[in-house]
Amino acid sequence: FAIMLTASLITGSLANKLKKHAKQSAKAAFRTRILFDTNRLLQKATDDEDIIRITAGQLMKLLDRDVIAYSERDGVLSEGILCPVNEETDRELFLVEEETAAARWVFENRKRAGAGSGSFGHARCLYLAVHTNDKVYGVVGIRLDGRPLDSFENSVLLSILGECALAIENSRNAREKEEAAVFARNEQLRANLLRT
């Protein structure tokens, strides 16, 4: 009886560890797929707003939390794009003054603010800037509801935001290059016309 009991306890603990490991592996595979899909979708995006929308949608899938994203337009934040986990989410929760003030503060200061941070701690969302070294392209807010992000979620979140900023920067550079090429072509045509 003692031998059977010991064997069953060992088998049960091994099965438990195996289940936990399988669950962690499935979670890691899901996160890897989300990162891969994010990269692929960002490459197909057409403009800044599309890139921000894709990023918000992917973060919502990854973190299973409501996400609101603001893109930068002419030096100010545009209206927020909400990606709710379920359809019952009230959009008005994200449009109250404290939430928008936190998003504006993050845009101006390039630091995190909102839930779980030192600034605007009573906000529902944690707001982070989508930025490269010197330019802020937008702000993303993640609704925490008392469930802080773990370290892995935080690192994946930061890498997705970095990827979003690079995609916007590349899109803007490509647009500027195209405009410069059109301008050069027009100048060449004008010079040819004058020569003629």
Short mmCIF file of N, CA and C in Angstrom, two decimals:
data_model
loop_
_atom_site.label_atom_id
_atom_site.label_comp_id
_atom_site.label_asym_id
_atom_site.label_seq_id
_atom_site.Cartn_x
_atom_site.Cartn_y
_atom_site.Cartn_z
N PHE A 1 0.83 -1.20 0.00
CA PHE A 1 0.00 0.00 0.00
C PHE A 1 0.88 1.26 0.00
N ALA A 2 1.91 1.26 0.87
CA ALA A 2 2.80 2.42 0.95
C ALA A 2 3.53 2.65 -0.38
N ILE A 3 3.98 1.56 -0.99
CA ILE A 3 4.67 1.67 -2.28
C ILE A 3 3.72 2.22 -3.35
N MET A 4 2.49 1.71 -3.38
CA MET A 4 1.50 2.18 -4.36
C MET A 4 1.16 3.65 -4.14
N LEU A 5 1.02 4.05 -2.87
CA LEU A 5 0.70 5.44 -2.54
C LEU A 5 1.84 6.37 -2.98
N THR A 6 3.07 5.96 -2.68
CA THR A 6 4.23 6.76 -3.08
C THR A 6 4.30 6.88 -4.60
N ALA A 7 4.08 5.76 -5.30
CA ALA A 7 4.12 5.77 -6.76
C ALA A 7 3.04 6.68 -7.34
N SER A 8 1.84 6.62 -6.75
CA SER A 8 0.75 7.47 -7.26
C SER A 8 1.02 8.95 -6.99
N LEU A 9 1.61 9.28 -5.82
CA LEU A 9 1.95 10.67 -5.53
C LEU A 9 3.01 11.20 -6.50
N ILE A 10 4.02 10.39 -6.76
CA ILE A 10 5.08 10.79 -7.70
C ILE A 10 4.50 10.96 -9.10
N THR A 11 3.66 10.02 -9.52
CA THR A 11 3.03 10.10 -10.84
C THR A 11 2.14 11.33 -10.96
N GLY A 12 1.38 11.60 -9.89
CA GLY A 12 0.49 12.77 -9.89
C GLY A 12 1.28 14.08 -10.00
N SER A 13 2.37 14.19 -9.22
CA SER A 13 3.17 15.42 -9.27
C SER A 13 3.85 15.58 -10.64
N LEU A 14 4.32 14.48 -11.22
CA LEU A 14 4.93 14.55 -12.55
C LEU A 14 3.89 14.95 -13.60
N ALA A 15 2.68 14.42 -13.48
CA ALA A 15 1.61 14.78 -14.42
C ALA A 15 1.25 16.26 -14.29
N ASN A 16 1.22 16.75 -13.05
CA ASN A 16 0.95 18.17 -12.81
C ASN A 16 2.01 19.05 -13.45
N LYS A 17 3.28 18.69 -13.23
CA LYS A 17 4.37 19.46 -13.83
C LYS A 17 4.29 19.43 -15.35
N LEU A 18 3.93 18.28 -15.90
CA LEU A 18 3.82 18.13 -17.34
C LEU A 18 2.69 19.02 -17.89
N LYS A 19 1.56 19.07 -17.17
CA LYS A 19 0.44 19.93 -17.58
C LYS A 19 0.85 21.40 -17.56
N LYS A 20 1.53 21.81 -16.48
CA LYS A 20 1.97 23.20 -16.37
C LYS A 20 2.93 23.55 -17.51
N HIS A 21 3.86 22.63 -17.77
CA HIS A 21 4.82 22.86 -18.84
C HIS A 21 4.13 22.95 -20.20
N ALA A 22 3.15 22.08 -20.44
CA ALA A 22 2.41 22.12 -21.70
C ALA A 22 1.64 23.43 -21.84
N LYS A 23 1.06 23.90 -20.73
CA LYS A 23 0.31 25.16 -20.75
C LYS A 23 1.25 26.33 -21.05
N GLN A 24 2.43 26.33 -20.42
CA GLN A 24 3.40 27.39 -20.67
C GLN A 24 3.90 27.36 -22.11
N SER A 25 4.11 26.16 -22.63
CA SER A 25 4.57 26.03 -24.02
C SER A 25 3.51 26.55 -24.99
N ALA A 26 2.23 26.24 -24.72
CA ALA A 26 1.15 26.72 -25.58
C ALA A 26 1.06 28.24 -25.52
N LYS A 27 1.24 28.81 -24.31
CA LYS A 27 1.20 30.26 -24.15
C LYS A 27 2.36 30.92 -24.91
N ALA A 28 3.54 30.34 -24.80
CA ALA A 28 4.71 30.88 -25.50
C ALA A 28 4.52 30.79 -27.01
N ALA A 29 3.95 29.68 -27.49
CA ALA A 29 3.70 29.53 -28.93
C ALA A 29 2.69 30.56 -29.41
N PHE A 30 1.64 30.81 -28.60
CA PHE A 30 0.63 31.81 -28.95
C PHE A 30 1.26 33.20 -29.03
N ARG A 31 2.09 33.54 -28.05
CA ARG A 31 2.74 34.86 -28.04
C ARG A 31 3.69 35.00 -29.23
N THR A 32 4.39 33.95 -29.56
CA THR A 32 5.30 33.98 -30.71
C THR A 32 4.52 34.20 -32.00
N ARG A 33 3.37 33.51 -32.11
CA ARG A 33 2.54 33.68 -33.30
C ARG A 33 2.00 35.11 -33.41
N ILE A 34 1.60 35.68 -32.27
CA ILE A 34 1.11 37.07 -32.27
C ILE A 34 2.23 38.01 -32.73
N LEU A 35 3.45 37.82 -32.21
CA LEU A 35 4.58 38.66 -32.62
C LEU A 35 4.86 38.53 -34.12
N PHE A 36 4.81 37.30 -34.62
CA PHE A 36 5.05 37.08 -36.04
C PHE A 36 3.96 37.74 -36.87
N ASP A 37 2.69 37.57 -36.47
CA ASP A 37 1.57 38.19 -37.18
C ASP A 37 1.67 39.71 -37.15
N THR A 38 2.09 40.26 -36.00
CA THR A 38 2.24 41.71 -35.87
C THR A 38 3.25 42.22 -36.89
N ASN A 39 4.37 41.56 -36.97
CA ASN A 39 5.41 41.95 -37.91
C ASN A 39 4.89 41.91 -39.35
N ARG A 40 4.20 40.83 -39.69
CA ARG A 40 3.67 40.66 -41.04
C ARG A 40 2.62 41.72 -41.37
N LEU A 41 1.72 41.98 -40.42
CA LEU A 41 0.65 42.97 -40.65
C LEU A 41 1.21 44.39 -40.74
N LEU A 42 2.22 44.70 -39.93
CA LEU A 42 2.81 46.04 -39.97
C LEU A 42 3.50 46.30 -41.30
N GLN A 43 4.05 45.27 -41.91
CA GLN A 43 4.69 45.44 -43.22
C GLN A 43 3.68 45.76 -44.30
N LYS A 44 2.43 45.29 -44.12
CA LYS A 44 1.38 45.53 -45.12
C LYS A 44 0.63 46.83 -44.88
N ALA A 45 0.82 47.46 -43.72
CA ALA A 45 0.06 48.66 -43.36
C ALA A 45 0.33 49.79 -44.34
N THR A 46 -0.69 50.64 -44.55
CA THR A 46 -0.59 51.69 -45.55
C THR A 46 -0.24 53.06 -44.99
N ASP A 47 -0.72 53.38 -43.78
CA ASP A 47 -0.43 54.69 -43.21
C ASP A 47 -0.28 54.59 -41.69
N ASP A 48 0.03 55.72 -41.06
CA ASP A 48 0.31 55.74 -39.61
C ASP A 48 -0.87 55.24 -38.79
N GLU A 49 -2.07 55.70 -39.15
CA GLU A 49 -3.26 55.30 -38.39
C GLU A 49 -3.50 53.79 -38.50
N ASP A 50 -3.25 53.25 -39.67
CA ASP A 50 -3.40 51.80 -39.89
C ASP A 50 -2.40 51.04 -39.04
N ILE A 51 -1.18 51.54 -38.95
CA ILE A 51 -0.14 50.89 -38.14
C ILE A 51 -0.53 50.90 -36.67
N ILE A 52 -1.04 52.05 -36.18
CA ILE A 52 -1.47 52.16 -34.78
C ILE A 52 -2.64 51.22 -34.52
N ARG A 53 -3.59 51.14 -35.45
CA ARG A 53 -4.77 50.27 -35.30
C ARG A 53 -4.35 48.80 -35.22
N ILE A 54 -3.43 48.40 -36.09
CA ILE A 54 -2.94 47.02 -36.10
C ILE A 54 -2.24 46.71 -34.77
N THR A 55 -1.41 47.63 -34.31
CA THR A 55 -0.69 47.44 -33.05
C THR A 55 -1.66 47.26 -31.89
N ALA A 56 -2.68 48.12 -31.83
CA ALA A 56 -3.67 48.02 -30.74
C ALA A 56 -4.41 46.69 -30.79
N GLY A 57 -4.79 46.26 -31.98
CA GLY A 57 -5.49 44.98 -32.12
C GLY A 57 -4.63 43.81 -31.69
N GLN A 58 -3.37 43.82 -32.06
CA GLN A 58 -2.47 42.73 -31.69
C GLN A 58 -2.20 42.72 -30.18
N LEU A 59 -2.07 43.91 -29.59
CA LEU A 59 -1.87 43.97 -28.13
C LEU A 59 -3.10 43.46 -27.40
N MET A 60 -4.28 43.78 -27.92
CA MET A 60 -5.52 43.29 -27.30
C MET A 60 -5.55 41.75 -27.34
N LYS A 61 -5.17 41.17 -28.46
CA LYS A 61 -5.14 39.70 -28.57
C LYS A 61 -4.10 39.10 -27.62
N LEU A 62 -2.93 39.72 -27.59
CA LEU A 62 -1.82 39.20 -26.80
C LEU A 62 -2.10 39.26 -25.30
N LEU A 63 -2.57 40.41 -24.84
CA LEU A 63 -2.73 40.63 -23.40
C LEU A 63 -4.13 40.28 -22.89
N ASP A 64 -5.09 40.10 -23.80
CA ASP A 64 -6.48 39.82 -23.45
C ASP A 64 -7.03 40.93 -22.55
N ARG A 65 -6.78 42.17 -22.94
CA ARG A 65 -7.23 43.36 -22.22
C ARG A 65 -7.68 44.40 -23.23
N ASP A 66 -8.55 45.31 -22.78
CA ASP A 66 -8.97 46.41 -23.64
C ASP A 66 -7.77 47.32 -23.91
N VAL A 67 -7.66 47.78 -25.15
CA VAL A 67 -6.55 48.65 -25.54
C VAL A 67 -7.11 49.85 -26.29
N ILE A 68 -6.61 51.03 -25.97
CA ILE A 68 -6.94 52.24 -26.72
C ILE A 68 -5.64 52.84 -27.24
N ALA A 69 -5.68 53.27 -28.50
CA ALA A 69 -4.46 53.80 -29.12
C ALA A 69 -4.75 55.15 -29.77
N TYR A 70 -3.80 56.06 -29.61
CA TYR A 70 -3.89 57.39 -30.19
C TYR A 70 -2.70 57.56 -31.13
N SER A 71 -2.96 58.06 -32.33
CA SER A 71 -1.84 58.34 -33.23
C SER A 71 -1.56 59.84 -33.24
N GLU A 72 -0.34 60.19 -33.58
CA GLU A 72 0.06 61.60 -33.64
C GLU A 72 -0.29 62.14 -35.02
N ARG A 73 -0.94 63.30 -35.03
CA ARG A 73 -1.27 63.95 -36.29
C ARG A 73 -1.01 65.44 -36.15
N ASP A 74 -0.05 65.94 -36.90
CA ASP A 74 0.32 67.36 -36.86
C ASP A 74 0.67 67.84 -35.46
N GLY A 75 1.39 67.02 -34.72
CA GLY A 75 1.88 67.42 -33.41
C GLY A 75 0.90 67.25 -32.26
N VAL A 76 -0.30 66.73 -32.52
CA VAL A 76 -1.27 66.48 -31.44
C VAL A 76 -1.81 65.05 -31.58
N LEU A 77 -2.42 64.56 -30.51
CA LEU A 77 -2.99 63.21 -30.55
C LEU A 77 -4.35 63.22 -31.24
N SER A 78 -4.58 62.22 -32.07
CA SER A 78 -5.87 62.09 -32.73
C SER A 78 -6.86 61.45 -31.75
N GLU A 79 -8.07 61.23 -32.21
CA GLU A 79 -9.07 60.56 -31.39
C GLU A 79 -8.64 59.11 -31.17
N GLY A 80 -8.94 58.57 -29.99
CA GLY A 80 -8.51 57.22 -29.65
C GLY A 80 -9.20 56.14 -30.47
N ILE A 81 -8.43 55.09 -30.80
CA ILE A 81 -8.96 53.91 -31.47
C ILE A 81 -9.08 52.82 -30.42
N LEU A 82 -10.30 52.38 -30.12
CA LEU A 82 -10.53 51.40 -29.06
C LEU A 82 -10.58 50.00 -29.63
N CYS A 83 -9.84 49.08 -29.01
CA CYS A 83 -9.89 47.66 -29.35
C CYS A 83 -10.35 46.92 -28.10
N PRO A 84 -11.68 46.70 -27.97
CA PRO A 84 -12.19 46.05 -26.76
C PRO A 84 -12.08 44.53 -26.84
N VAL A 85 -11.93 43.91 -25.68
CA VAL A 85 -11.88 42.44 -25.62
C VAL A 85 -13.26 41.87 -25.96
N ASN A 86 -14.32 42.50 -25.44
CA ASN A 86 -15.67 42.07 -25.79
C ASN A 86 -16.51 43.29 -26.15
N GLU A 87 -17.63 43.05 -26.79
CA GLU A 87 -18.44 44.14 -27.34
C GLU A 87 -19.15 44.96 -26.26
N GLU A 88 -19.25 44.45 -25.03
CA GLU A 88 -19.96 45.17 -23.96
C GLU A 88 -19.12 46.31 -23.37
N THR A 89 -17.85 46.41 -23.73
CA THR A 89 -16.99 47.44 -23.18
C THR A 89 -17.53 48.82 -23.53
N ASP A 90 -17.65 49.67 -22.51
CA ASP A 90 -18.18 51.01 -22.70
C ASP A 90 -17.06 51.95 -23.16
N ARG A 91 -17.21 52.50 -24.34
CA ARG A 91 -16.20 53.40 -24.91
C ARG A 91 -16.01 54.65 -24.05
N GLU A 92 -17.07 55.08 -23.39
CA GLU A 92 -17.03 56.30 -22.59
C GLU A 92 -16.03 56.20 -21.43
N LEU A 93 -15.76 54.98 -20.95
CA LEU A 93 -14.79 54.80 -19.86
C LEU A 93 -13.41 55.32 -20.25
N PHE A 94 -13.10 55.25 -21.54
CA PHE A 94 -11.77 55.64 -22.02
C PHE A 94 -11.70 57.11 -22.43
N LEU A 95 -12.85 57.77 -22.48
CA LEU A 95 -12.88 59.15 -22.96
C LEU A 95 -13.05 60.18 -21.85
N VAL A 96 -13.03 59.74 -20.59
CA VAL A 96 -13.14 60.70 -19.50
C VAL A 96 -11.85 61.53 -19.43
N GLU A 97 -11.94 62.68 -18.78
CA GLU A 97 -10.84 63.64 -18.78
C GLU A 97 -9.54 63.07 -18.24
N GLU A 98 -9.63 62.26 -17.16
CA GLU A 98 -8.41 61.74 -16.56
C GLU A 98 -7.65 60.83 -17.53
N GLU A 99 -8.39 60.03 -18.29
CA GLU A 99 -7.76 59.12 -19.24
C GLU A 99 -7.08 59.90 -20.37
N THR A 100 -7.80 60.85 -20.95
CA THR A 100 -7.22 61.62 -22.06
C THR A 100 -6.07 62.50 -21.58
N ALA A 101 -6.18 63.02 -20.34
CA ALA A 101 -5.08 63.84 -19.79
C ALA A 101 -3.82 62.99 -19.61
N ALA A 102 -4.00 61.75 -19.15
CA ALA A 102 -2.85 60.85 -18.98
C ALA A 102 -2.20 60.56 -20.33
N ALA A 103 -3.03 60.32 -21.36
CA ALA A 103 -2.50 60.05 -22.70
C ALA A 103 -1.73 61.25 -23.24
N ARG A 104 -2.27 62.46 -23.04
CA ARG A 104 -1.57 63.67 -23.50
C ARG A 104 -0.25 63.86 -22.75
N TRP A 105 -0.25 63.58 -21.44
CA TRP A 105 0.96 63.73 -20.65
C TRP A 105 2.05 62.78 -21.15
N VAL A 106 1.66 61.55 -21.45
CA VAL A 106 2.62 60.56 -21.98
C VAL A 106 3.16 61.04 -23.32
N PHE A 107 2.28 61.58 -24.16
CA PHE A 107 2.69 62.08 -25.48
C PHE A 107 3.72 63.20 -25.34
N GLU A 108 3.52 64.08 -24.37
CA GLU A 108 4.41 65.21 -24.20
C GLU A 108 5.72 64.85 -23.47
N ASN A 109 5.67 63.86 -22.57
CA ASN A 109 6.83 63.56 -21.74
C ASN A 109 7.56 62.26 -22.08
N ARG A 110 7.00 61.47 -22.96
CA ARG A 110 7.61 60.18 -23.37
C ARG A 110 7.90 59.24 -22.20
N LYS A 111 7.06 59.29 -21.17
CA LYS A 111 7.19 58.39 -20.01
C LYS A 111 5.85 57.71 -19.79
N ARG A 112 5.89 56.56 -19.15
CA ARG A 112 4.63 55.86 -18.88
C ARG A 112 3.85 56.58 -17.79
N ALA A 113 2.54 56.46 -17.86
CA ALA A 113 1.66 57.08 -16.85
C ALA A 113 0.37 56.27 -16.80
N GLY A 114 -0.42 56.55 -15.77
CA GLY A 114 -1.70 55.86 -15.63
C GLY A 114 -1.64 54.81 -14.55
N ALA A 115 -2.51 53.82 -14.66
CA ALA A 115 -2.63 52.76 -13.64
C ALA A 115 -1.29 52.09 -13.39
N GLY A 116 -0.94 51.97 -12.11
CA GLY A 116 0.29 51.28 -11.73
C GLY A 116 1.56 52.10 -11.90
N SER A 117 1.41 53.40 -12.16
CA SER A 117 2.60 54.24 -12.29
C SER A 117 2.47 55.43 -11.34
N GLY A 118 3.50 56.25 -11.28
CA GLY A 118 3.49 57.39 -10.37
C GLY A 118 2.62 58.55 -10.83
N SER A 119 2.47 58.73 -12.13
CA SER A 119 1.67 59.82 -12.67
C SER A 119 0.30 59.32 -13.10
N PHE A 120 -0.74 60.06 -12.74
CA PHE A 120 -2.12 59.70 -13.09
C PHE A 120 -2.46 58.29 -12.61
N GLY A 121 -2.09 57.96 -11.39
CA GLY A 121 -2.27 56.61 -10.84
C GLY A 121 -3.70 56.16 -10.74
N HIS A 122 -4.67 57.08 -10.78
CA HIS A 122 -6.08 56.69 -10.65
C HIS A 122 -6.73 56.38 -11.99
N ALA A 123 -5.98 56.48 -13.08
CA ALA A 123 -6.53 56.17 -14.40
C ALA A 123 -6.78 54.67 -14.52
N ARG A 124 -7.68 54.30 -15.41
CA ARG A 124 -8.00 52.88 -15.62
C ARG A 124 -6.91 52.17 -16.42
N CYS A 125 -6.25 52.92 -17.30
CA CYS A 125 -5.29 52.32 -18.23
C CYS A 125 -3.86 52.72 -17.89
N LEU A 126 -2.95 51.88 -18.30
CA LEU A 126 -1.52 52.20 -18.27
C LEU A 126 -1.18 52.72 -19.67
N TYR A 127 -0.66 53.93 -19.75
CA TYR A 127 -0.36 54.56 -21.03
C TYR A 127 1.15 54.55 -21.30
N LEU A 128 1.50 54.16 -22.54
CA LEU A 128 2.90 54.12 -22.96
C LEU A 128 3.04 54.81 -24.30
N ALA A 129 4.17 55.45 -24.51
CA ALA A 129 4.42 56.17 -25.76
C ALA A 129 4.96 55.22 -26.82
N VAL A 130 4.50 55.44 -28.05
CA VAL A 130 5.07 54.75 -29.22
C VAL A 130 6.09 55.73 -29.78
N HIS A 131 7.37 55.47 -29.53
CA HIS A 131 8.38 56.46 -29.91
C HIS A 131 9.71 55.81 -30.28
N THR A 132 10.47 56.58 -31.04
CA THR A 132 11.88 56.27 -31.26
C THR A 132 12.63 57.27 -30.39
N ASN A 133 13.91 57.42 -30.60
CA ASN A 133 14.72 58.26 -29.71
C ASN A 133 14.18 59.67 -29.54
N ASP A 134 13.82 60.32 -30.63
CA ASP A 134 13.49 61.74 -30.55
C ASP A 134 12.07 62.09 -30.96
N LYS A 135 11.27 61.14 -31.41
CA LYS A 135 9.95 61.44 -31.96
C LYS A 135 8.90 60.50 -31.38
N VAL A 136 7.76 61.08 -30.95
CA VAL A 136 6.63 60.28 -30.45
C VAL A 136 5.60 60.18 -31.56
N TYR A 137 5.22 58.94 -31.90
CA TYR A 137 4.28 58.71 -32.99
C TYR A 137 2.86 58.41 -32.49
N GLY A 138 2.72 58.16 -31.19
CA GLY A 138 1.41 57.87 -30.66
C GLY A 138 1.50 57.40 -29.22
N VAL A 139 0.34 57.06 -28.66
CA VAL A 139 0.25 56.58 -27.28
C VAL A 139 -0.70 55.39 -27.26
N VAL A 140 -0.34 54.37 -26.49
CA VAL A 140 -1.19 53.19 -26.33
C VAL A 140 -1.55 53.05 -24.86
N GLY A 141 -2.83 52.81 -24.60
CA GLY A 141 -3.31 52.59 -23.24
C GLY A 141 -3.83 51.17 -23.07
N ILE A 142 -3.40 50.48 -22.02
CA ILE A 142 -3.84 49.12 -21.72
C ILE A 142 -4.63 49.14 -20.42
N ARG A 143 -5.85 48.67 -20.47
CA ARG A 143 -6.70 48.66 -19.28
C ARG A 143 -6.23 47.55 -18.34
N LEU A 144 -5.84 47.94 -17.13
CA LEU A 144 -5.29 46.96 -16.19
C LEU A 144 -6.34 46.36 -15.25
N ASP A 145 -7.25 47.17 -14.73
CA ASP A 145 -8.28 46.71 -13.79
C ASP A 145 -7.70 45.91 -12.64
N GLY A 146 -6.63 46.41 -12.04
CA GLY A 146 -6.05 45.76 -10.87
C GLY A 146 -5.20 44.54 -11.18
N ARG A 147 -5.04 44.18 -12.45
CA ARG A 147 -4.20 43.05 -12.85
C ARG A 147 -2.95 43.59 -13.53
N PRO A 148 -1.87 43.80 -12.80
CA PRO A 148 -0.68 44.36 -13.43
C PRO A 148 -0.06 43.38 -14.44
N LEU A 149 0.69 43.94 -15.36
CA LEU A 149 1.37 43.11 -16.36
C LEU A 149 2.55 42.40 -15.72
N ASP A 150 2.74 41.13 -16.08
CA ASP A 150 3.93 40.44 -15.57
C ASP A 150 5.13 40.86 -16.41
N SER A 151 6.31 40.46 -16.01
CA SER A 151 7.54 40.95 -16.66
C SER A 151 7.62 40.52 -18.13
N PHE A 152 7.16 39.29 -18.42
CA PHE A 152 7.21 38.82 -19.81
C PHE A 152 6.24 39.62 -20.67
N GLU A 153 5.01 39.85 -20.18
CA GLU A 153 4.03 40.65 -20.92
C GLU A 153 4.57 42.06 -21.16
N ASN A 154 5.21 42.61 -20.14
CA ASN A 154 5.76 43.96 -20.26
C ASN A 154 6.85 44.02 -21.32
N SER A 155 7.74 43.02 -21.34
CA SER A 155 8.82 43.04 -22.34
C SER A 155 8.28 42.84 -23.75
N VAL A 156 7.28 41.97 -23.92
CA VAL A 156 6.68 41.76 -25.23
C VAL A 156 5.95 43.03 -25.68
N LEU A 157 5.25 43.67 -24.74
CA LEU A 157 4.55 44.92 -25.02
C LEU A 157 5.52 45.98 -25.52
N LEU A 158 6.65 46.14 -24.84
CA LEU A 158 7.64 47.14 -25.24
C LEU A 158 8.24 46.82 -26.61
N SER A 159 8.44 45.54 -26.89
CA SER A 159 9.00 45.19 -28.20
C SER A 159 7.99 45.46 -29.32
N ILE A 160 6.70 45.21 -29.07
CA ILE A 160 5.68 45.50 -30.08
C ILE A 160 5.57 47.01 -30.31
N LEU A 161 5.63 47.79 -29.22
CA LEU A 161 5.57 49.24 -29.38
C LEU A 161 6.79 49.76 -30.15
N GLY A 162 7.96 49.18 -29.89
CA GLY A 162 9.16 49.56 -30.64
C GLY A 162 9.03 49.22 -32.12
N GLU A 163 8.45 48.05 -32.39
CA GLU A 163 8.24 47.63 -33.77
C GLU A 163 7.25 48.56 -34.47
N CYS A 164 6.22 48.98 -33.74
CA CYS A 164 5.23 49.93 -34.27
C CYS A 164 5.89 51.26 -34.62
N ALA A 165 6.73 51.77 -33.72
CA ALA A 165 7.42 53.05 -33.97
C ALA A 165 8.32 52.95 -35.20
N LEU A 166 9.03 51.83 -35.33
CA LEU A 166 9.90 51.65 -36.50
C LEU A 166 9.09 51.58 -37.79
N ALA A 167 7.92 50.90 -37.73
CA ALA A 167 7.08 50.80 -38.91
C ALA A 167 6.58 52.18 -39.34
N ILE A 168 6.17 53.00 -38.36
CA ILE A 168 5.70 54.36 -38.69
C ILE A 168 6.84 55.19 -39.26
N GLU A 169 8.01 55.08 -38.64
CA GLU A 169 9.17 55.84 -39.13
C GLU A 169 9.53 55.42 -40.55
N ASN A 170 9.53 54.12 -40.82
CA ASN A 170 9.83 53.63 -42.17
C ASN A 170 8.78 54.10 -43.18
N SER A 171 7.52 54.09 -42.76
CA SER A 171 6.43 54.54 -43.63
C SER A 171 6.60 56.02 -43.98
N ARG A 172 6.91 56.82 -42.99
CA ARG A 172 7.11 58.26 -43.23
C ARG A 172 8.33 58.51 -44.10
N ASN A 173 9.41 57.78 -43.85
CA ASN A 173 10.61 57.93 -44.68
C ASN A 173 10.34 57.56 -46.13
N ALA A 174 9.58 56.47 -46.34
CA ALA A 174 9.24 56.04 -47.69
C ALA A 174 8.38 57.10 -48.38
N ARG A 175 7.43 57.69 -47.63
CA ARG A 175 6.57 58.73 -48.18
C ARG A 175 7.39 59.96 -48.57
N GLU A 176 8.32 60.36 -47.70
CA GLU A 176 9.17 61.52 -48.00
C GLU A 176 10.05 61.25 -49.21
N LYS A 177 10.56 60.02 -49.29
CA LYS A 177 11.42 59.66 -50.43
C LYS A 177 10.62 59.71 -51.73
N GLU A 178 9.39 59.22 -51.68
CA GLU A 178 8.52 59.24 -52.86
C GLU A 178 8.19 60.68 -53.27
N GLU A 179 7.89 61.54 -52.28
CA GLU A 179 7.59 62.95 -52.58
C GLU A 179 8.82 63.64 -53.18
N ALA A 180 10.01 63.32 -52.65
CA ALA A 180 11.24 63.92 -53.19
C ALA A 180 11.47 63.45 -54.62
N ALA A 181 11.17 62.17 -54.90
CA ALA A 181 11.35 61.65 -56.27
C ALA A 181 10.38 62.33 -57.23
N VAL A 182 9.13 62.53 -56.79
CA VAL A 182 8.14 63.21 -57.64
C VAL A 182 8.57 64.65 -57.89
N PHE A 183 9.05 65.32 -56.85
CA PHE A 183 9.52 66.70 -56.99
C PHE A 183 10.69 66.77 -57.97
N ALA A 184 11.65 65.85 -57.83
CA ALA A 184 12.82 65.82 -58.74
C ALA A 184 12.37 65.57 -60.17
N ARG A 185 11.40 64.66 -60.35
CA ARG A 185 10.88 64.37 -61.70
C ARG A 185 10.21 65.61 -62.30
N ASN A 186 9.44 66.31 -61.47
CA ASN A 186 8.78 67.54 -61.95
C ASN A 186 9.80 68.61 -62.32
N GLU A 187 10.84 68.74 -61.50
CA GLU A 187 11.90 69.72 -61.81
C GLU A 187 12.62 69.36 -63.11
N GLN A 188 12.84 68.07 -63.31
CA GLN A 188 13.50 67.61 -64.54
C GLN A 188 12.64 67.92 -65.76
N LEU A 189 11.33 67.67 -65.63
CA LEU A 189 10.41 67.97 -66.73
C LEU A 189 10.38 69.48 -67.02
N ARG A 190 10.37 70.28 -65.96
CA ARG A 190 10.37 71.74 -66.14
C ARG A 190 11.66 72.20 -66.82
N ALA A 191 12.78 71.64 -66.39
CA ALA A 191 14.08 72.01 -66.99
C ALA A 191 14.10 71.60 -68.47
N ASN A 192 13.58 70.42 -68.78
CA ASN A 192 13.54 69.96 -70.17
C ASN A 192 12.65 70.87 -71.02
N LEU A 193 11.51 71.26 -70.43
CA LEU A 193 10.59 72.15 -71.14
C LEU A 193 11.26 73.49 -71.43
N LEU A 194 11.95 74.05 -70.43
CA LEU A 194 12.64 75.33 -70.63
C LEU A 194 13.74 75.22 -71.67
N ARG A 195 14.47 74.11 -71.64
CA ARG A 195 15.53 73.89 -72.61
C ARG A 195 14.97 73.80 -74.02
N THR A 196 13.84 73.08 -74.10
CA THR A 196 13.21 72.94 -75.41
C THR A 196 12.76 74.29 -75.95
#
